[in-house]
PDB file of C-alpha atoms in Angstrom:
ATOM      1  CA  MET M   1     -10.762  13.702 -57.140  1.00 41.00           C
ATOM      2  CA  SER M   2     -12.912  15.446 -54.539  1.00 42.00           C
ATOM      3  CA  ARG M   3     -12.750  12.265 -52.477  1.00 44.00           C
ATOM      4  CA  ASP M   4      -8.931  12.553 -52.213  1.00 48.00           C
ATOM      5  CA  TYR M   5      -9.188  16.153 -51.053  1.00 43.00           C
ATOM      6  CA  GLN M   6     -11.802  15.212 -48.478  1.00 52.00           C
ATOM      7  CA  ASN M   7      -9.541  12.456 -47.081  1.00 54.00           C
ATOM      8  CA  GLN M   8      -6.616  14.894 -46.866  1.00 65.00           C
ATOM      9  CA  ASP M   9      -8.661  17.181 -44.605  1.00 71.00           C
ATOM     10  CA  ASN M  10      -9.002  14.425 -42.011  1.00 86.00           C
ATOM     11  CA  ILE M  11      -5.282  13.588 -41.846  1.00 92.00           C
ATOM     12  CA  THR M  12      -3.043  14.957 -39.092  1.00 94.00           C
ATOM     13  CA  LYS M  13       0.745  14.602 -39.286  1.00 96.00           C
ATOM     14  CA  PHE M  14       2.597  13.532 -36.120  1.00 97.00           C
ATOM     15  CA  GLU M  15       6.264  12.960 -35.321  1.00 97.00           C
ATOM     16  CA  PHE M  16       7.826  10.104 -33.355  1.00 98.00           C
ATOM     17  CA  LEU M  17      11.299  10.984 -32.063  1.00 97.00           C
ATOM     18  CA  LEU M  18      13.751   8.908 -30.019  1.00 97.00           C
ATOM     19  CA  SER M  19      16.993  10.661 -29.123  1.00 97.00           C
ATOM     20  CA  LEU M  20      20.043  10.078 -26.948  1.00 96.00           C
ATOM     21  CA  GLU M  21      21.357  13.286 -25.399  1.00 94.00           C
ATOM     22  CA  GLY M  22      20.104  15.391 -28.304  1.00 94.00           C
ATOM     23  CA  HIS M  23      21.307  12.988 -31.013  1.00 95.00           C
ATOM     24  CA  ILE M  24      18.497  11.482 -33.076  1.00 96.00           C
ATOM     25  CA  VAL M  25      18.273   7.697 -32.820  1.00 95.00           C
ATOM     26  CA  CYS M  26      15.016   7.359 -34.743  1.00 96.00           C
ATOM     27  CA  GLN M  27      12.686   9.949 -36.243  1.00 97.00           C
ATOM     28  CA  ARG M  28       9.548   9.115 -38.175  1.00 97.00           C
ATOM     29  CA  PHE M  29       6.559  11.115 -39.315  1.00 97.00           C
ATOM     30  CA  PHE M  30       3.218   9.360 -39.395  1.00 96.00           C
ATOM     31  CA  ASN M  31      -0.297  10.322 -40.421  1.00 96.00           C
ATOM     32  CA  VAL M  32      -3.414   9.842 -38.337  1.00 95.00           C
ATOM     33  CA  ARG M  33      -6.754   9.845 -40.076  1.00 93.00           C
ATOM     34  CA  ASP M  34      -9.641  11.329 -38.061  1.00 89.00           C
ATOM     35  CA  HIS M  35      -7.456  12.436 -35.148  1.00 90.00           C
ATOM     36  CA  ILE M  36      -9.295  12.996 -31.859  1.00 86.00           C
ATOM     37  CA  ASP M  37      -7.844  15.896 -29.806  1.00 87.00           C
ATOM     38  CA  GLN M  38      -8.742  14.241 -26.497  1.00 87.00           C
ATOM     39  CA  ALA M  39      -6.606  11.206 -27.449  1.00 88.00           C
ATOM     40  CA  ARG M  40      -3.438  13.230 -26.817  1.00 89.00           C
ATOM     41  CA  ARG M  41      -4.356  13.452 -23.126  1.00 85.00           C
ATOM     42  CA  CYS M  42      -5.589   9.914 -22.565  1.00 87.00           C
ATOM     43  CA  LEU M  43      -4.144   7.283 -20.249  1.00 88.00           C
ATOM     44  CA  ASP M  44      -3.975   4.769 -23.098  1.00 91.00           C
ATOM     45  CA  LEU M  45      -1.334   6.898 -24.828  1.00 94.00           C
ATOM     46  CA  HIS M  46       0.582   7.417 -21.583  1.00 92.00           C
ATOM     47  CA  TYR M  47       0.713   3.673 -20.893  1.00 94.00           C
ATOM     48  CA  TYR M  48       1.621   2.820 -24.481  1.00 96.00           C
ATOM     49  CA  VAL M  49       4.571   5.259 -24.497  1.00 97.00           C
ATOM     50  CA  LYS M  50       5.635   3.806 -21.143  1.00 97.00           C
ATOM     51  CA  ASN M  51       5.503   0.291 -22.669  1.00 97.00           C
ATOM     52  CA  ILE M  52       7.604   1.382 -25.650  1.00 97.00           C
ATOM     53  CA  CYS M  53      10.312   2.648 -23.281  1.00 97.00           C
ATOM     54  CA  GLU M  54      10.128  -0.521 -21.185  1.00 97.00           C
ATOM     55  CA  ASP M  55      10.511  -2.664 -24.336  1.00 96.00           C
ATOM     56  CA  ILE M  56      13.571  -0.667 -25.420  1.00 96.00           C
ATOM     57  CA  THR M  57      15.014  -0.982 -21.903  1.00 96.00           C
ATOM     58  CA  GLU M  58      14.457  -4.741 -21.867  1.00 95.00           C
ATOM     59  CA  ASP M  59      16.117  -5.068 -25.281  1.00 94.00           C
ATOM     60  CA  LEU M  60      19.112  -3.040 -24.047  1.00 95.00           C
ATOM     61  CA  LYS M  61      19.414  -5.277 -20.962  1.00 94.00           C
ATOM     62  CA  ILE M  62      19.559  -8.393 -23.108  1.00 94.00           C
ATOM     63  CA  LYS M  63      22.051  -6.854 -25.547  1.00 93.00           C
ATOM     64  CA  SER M  64      24.230  -5.626 -22.656  1.00 91.00           C
ATOM     65  CA  SER M  65      24.226  -9.075 -21.089  1.00 90.00           C
ATOM     66  CA  ASN M  66      25.158 -10.665 -24.419  1.00 91.00           C
ATOM     67  CA  TYR M  67      27.920  -8.118 -24.986  1.00 88.00           C
ATOM     68  CA  LEU M  68      29.389  -8.683 -21.525  1.00 84.00           C
ATOM     69  CA  CYS M  69      29.300 -12.469 -21.948  1.00 87.00           C
ATOM     70  CA  GLU M  70      30.929 -12.314 -25.377  1.00 85.00           C
ATOM     71  CA  ASN M  71      33.674  -9.986 -24.150  1.00 82.00           C
ATOM     72  CA  GLN M  72      34.171 -11.234 -20.606  1.00 72.00           C
ATOM     73  CA  ASN M  73      37.829 -12.215 -21.079  1.00 70.00           C
ATOM     74  CA  TYR M  74      38.732  -8.806 -22.441  1.00 65.00           C
ATOM     75  CA  ILE M  75      36.746  -7.004 -19.759  1.00 62.00           C
ATOM     76  CA  LEU M  76      38.209  -9.077 -16.896  1.00 60.00           C
ATOM     77  CA  ASN M  77      41.782  -8.561 -18.144  1.00 63.00           C
ATOM     78  CA  SER M  78      41.350  -4.884 -18.939  1.00 64.00           C
ATOM     79  CA  GLU M  79      42.844  -2.397 -16.509  1.00 53.00           C
ATOM     80  CA  SER M  80      40.497   0.427 -17.487  1.00 56.00           C
ATOM     81  CA  VAL M  81      37.019  -0.161 -16.176  1.00 53.00           C
ATOM     82  CA  GLU M  82      34.697   2.746 -16.866  1.00 57.00           C
ATOM     83  CA  SER M  83      32.826   4.125 -13.911  1.00 53.00           C
ATOM     84  CA  VAL M  84      29.555   5.987 -14.168  1.00 48.00           C
ATOM     85  CA  GLU M  85      30.337   7.976 -11.034  1.00 52.00           C
ATOM     86  CA  GLY M  86      31.514  11.507 -11.691  1.00 45.00           C
ATOM     87  CA  LYS M  87      30.445  11.385 -15.342  1.00 56.00           C
ATOM     88  CA  GLU M  88      27.423  13.065 -16.790  1.00 69.00           C
ATOM     89  CA  LYS M  89      24.690  10.470 -17.027  1.00 87.00           C
ATOM     90  CA  GLU M  90      23.108   9.975 -20.447  1.00 93.00           C
ATOM     91  CA  HIS M  91      19.385   9.541 -21.035  1.00 96.00           C
ATOM     92  CA  PHE M  92      17.095   8.557 -23.881  1.00 97.00           C
ATOM     93  CA  LEU M  93      14.200  10.868 -24.691  1.00 97.00           C
ATOM     94  CA  LEU M  94      11.077   9.618 -26.455  1.00 98.00           C
ATOM     95  CA  GLU M  95       8.753  12.326 -27.775  1.00 98.00           C
ATOM     96  CA  ILE M  96       5.534  12.382 -29.748  1.00 97.00           C
ATOM     97  CA  LYS M  97       4.875  15.727 -31.444  1.00 97.00           C
ATOM     98  CA  LEU M  98       2.119  17.476 -33.293  1.00 95.00           C
ATOM     99  CA  GLY M  99       3.863  20.160 -35.322  1.00 92.00           C
ATOM    100  CA  ASP M 100       6.425  21.715 -32.976  1.00 93.00           C
ATOM    101  CA  GLU M 101       4.386  20.882 -29.868  1.00 95.00           C
ATOM    102  CA  VAL M 102       5.594  17.951 -27.775  1.00 96.00           C
ATOM    103  CA  PHE M 103       2.452  16.559 -26.184  1.00 93.00           C
ATOM    104  CA  ILE M 104       3.965  13.485 -24.557  1.00 96.00           C
ATOM    105  CA  GLN M 105       7.526  12.608 -23.675  1.00 97.00           C
ATOM    106  CA  ARG M 106       9.352  10.107 -21.533  1.00 97.00           C
ATOM    107  CA  ILE M 107      12.950  10.107 -20.346  1.00 97.00           C
ATOM    108  CA  PHE M 108      14.703   6.877 -19.401  1.00 96.00           C
ATOM    109  CA  PRO M 109      18.317   6.093 -18.465  1.00 95.00           C
ATOM    110  CA  ALA M 110      20.947   5.128 -21.013  1.00 94.00           C
ATOM    111  CA  TYR M 111      24.032   5.360 -18.790  1.00 91.00           C
ATOM    112  CA  CYS M 112      23.428   1.972 -17.152  1.00 90.00           C
ATOM    113  CA  TYR M 113      24.075   0.132 -20.441  1.00 91.00           C
ATOM    114  CA  HIS M 114      27.464  -0.434 -21.996  1.00 86.00           C
ATOM    115  CA  PRO M 115      28.301   2.360 -24.500  1.00 88.00           C
ATOM    116  CA  LYS M 116      28.688  -0.137 -27.355  1.00 87.00           C
ATOM    117  CA  VAL M 117      25.100  -1.234 -26.690  1.00 91.00           C
ATOM    118  CA  ARG M 118      23.402   2.087 -26.005  1.00 89.00           C
ATOM    119  CA  TYR M 119      24.907   3.740 -29.092  1.00 90.00           C
ATOM    120  CA  THR M 120      23.642   0.952 -31.340  1.00 89.00           C
ATOM    121  CA  VAL M 121      20.010   0.812 -30.183  1.00 89.00           C
ATOM    122  CA  ASP M 122      17.785  -0.175 -33.105  1.00 90.00           C
ATOM    123  CA  ILE M 123      13.994  -0.017 -32.905  1.00 93.00           C
ATOM    124  CA  ARG M 124      13.395  -0.365 -36.654  1.00 92.00           C
ATOM    125  CA  PRO M 125      12.080  -3.958 -36.421  1.00 93.00           C
ATOM    126  CA  ARG M 126       9.308  -2.753 -34.082  1.00 95.00           C
ATOM    127  CA  LEU M 127       8.703   0.636 -35.654  1.00 96.00           C
ATOM    128  CA  LYS M 128       5.839  -0.377 -37.941  1.00 96.00           C
ATOM    129  CA  THR M 129       3.919  -1.857 -34.997  1.00 97.00           C
ATOM    130  CA  ILE M 130       4.684   1.132 -32.760  1.00 97.00           C
ATOM    131  CA  LEU M 131       3.472   3.677 -35.325  1.00 97.00           C
ATOM    132  CA  SER M 132       0.408   1.590 -36.159  1.00 97.00           C
ATOM    133  CA  ASN M 133      -0.570   1.384 -32.477  1.00 96.00           C
ATOM    134  CA  LEU M 134       0.036   5.107 -31.972  1.00 96.00           C
ATOM    135  CA  THR M 135      -2.163   5.821 -34.996  1.00 95.00           C
ATOM    136  CA  ASP M 136      -4.927   3.643 -33.556  1.00 94.00           C
ATOM    137  CA  ILE M 137      -4.766   5.338 -30.149  1.00 93.00           C
ATOM    138  CA  LEU M 138      -4.738   8.862 -31.597  1.00 93.00           C
ATOM    139  CA  SER M 139      -7.806   8.183 -33.754  1.00 90.00           C
ATOM    140  CA  THR M 140      -9.944   6.266 -31.253  1.00 87.00           C
ATOM    141  CA  GLU M 141     -12.793   7.906 -29.391  1.00 82.00           C
ATOM    142  CA  GLU M 142     -13.197   5.240 -26.699  1.00 76.00           C
ATOM    143  CA  LEU M 143     -10.161   6.004 -24.538  1.00 64.00           C
ATOM    144  CA  GLU M 144      -9.587   6.331 -20.821  1.00 67.00           C
ATOM    145  CA  SER M 145      -9.357  10.045 -20.048  1.00 63.00           C
ATOM    146  CA  LYS M 146     -10.092  10.078 -16.311  1.00 62.00           C
ATOM    147  CA  TYR M 147      -7.553   9.532 -13.568  1.00 58.00           C
ATOM    148  CA  LEU M 148      -8.684   9.481  -9.926  1.00 55.00           C
ATOM    149  CA  GLN M 149     -11.931  11.215 -10.883  1.00 61.00           C
ATOM    150  CA  HIS M 150     -10.076  13.997 -12.740  1.00 60.00           C
ATOM    151  CA  GLU M 151     -10.630  14.667 -16.423  1.00 60.00           C
ATOM    152  CA  LEU M 152      -7.310  14.735 -18.294  1.00 52.00           C
TER     153      LEU M 152
END
């Protein structure tokens, strides 16, 4: 029993949150065993969060292209073509939190994708891999924490 209590002491609870204009798209809590504080300021984490956003963007591009191809006759014959100009532009927000503290976030555009695509974004198939990689980064001591000779 004492072993279970000892393991609980080394676990830190984090939150992964993807939202679209304040509306939650995906929210997951994940535990990191033997969390290293410095890992929250490392370049590895920055680049991994950037890659997550790029993967989501690439997926949205493909889905938008498929949607436009499947509905080209309707779109070409439709008199109402939505314009992004003059409208408030929507953005996705990806955040990683420790408690209530957001220690890394990234904003990327949502307005450039068709509404039927951007409102149906689904990262669940990749979520296990994303959380596993985040857990590895946040518990690793050998991370890049210098940028242009400055300690992060």
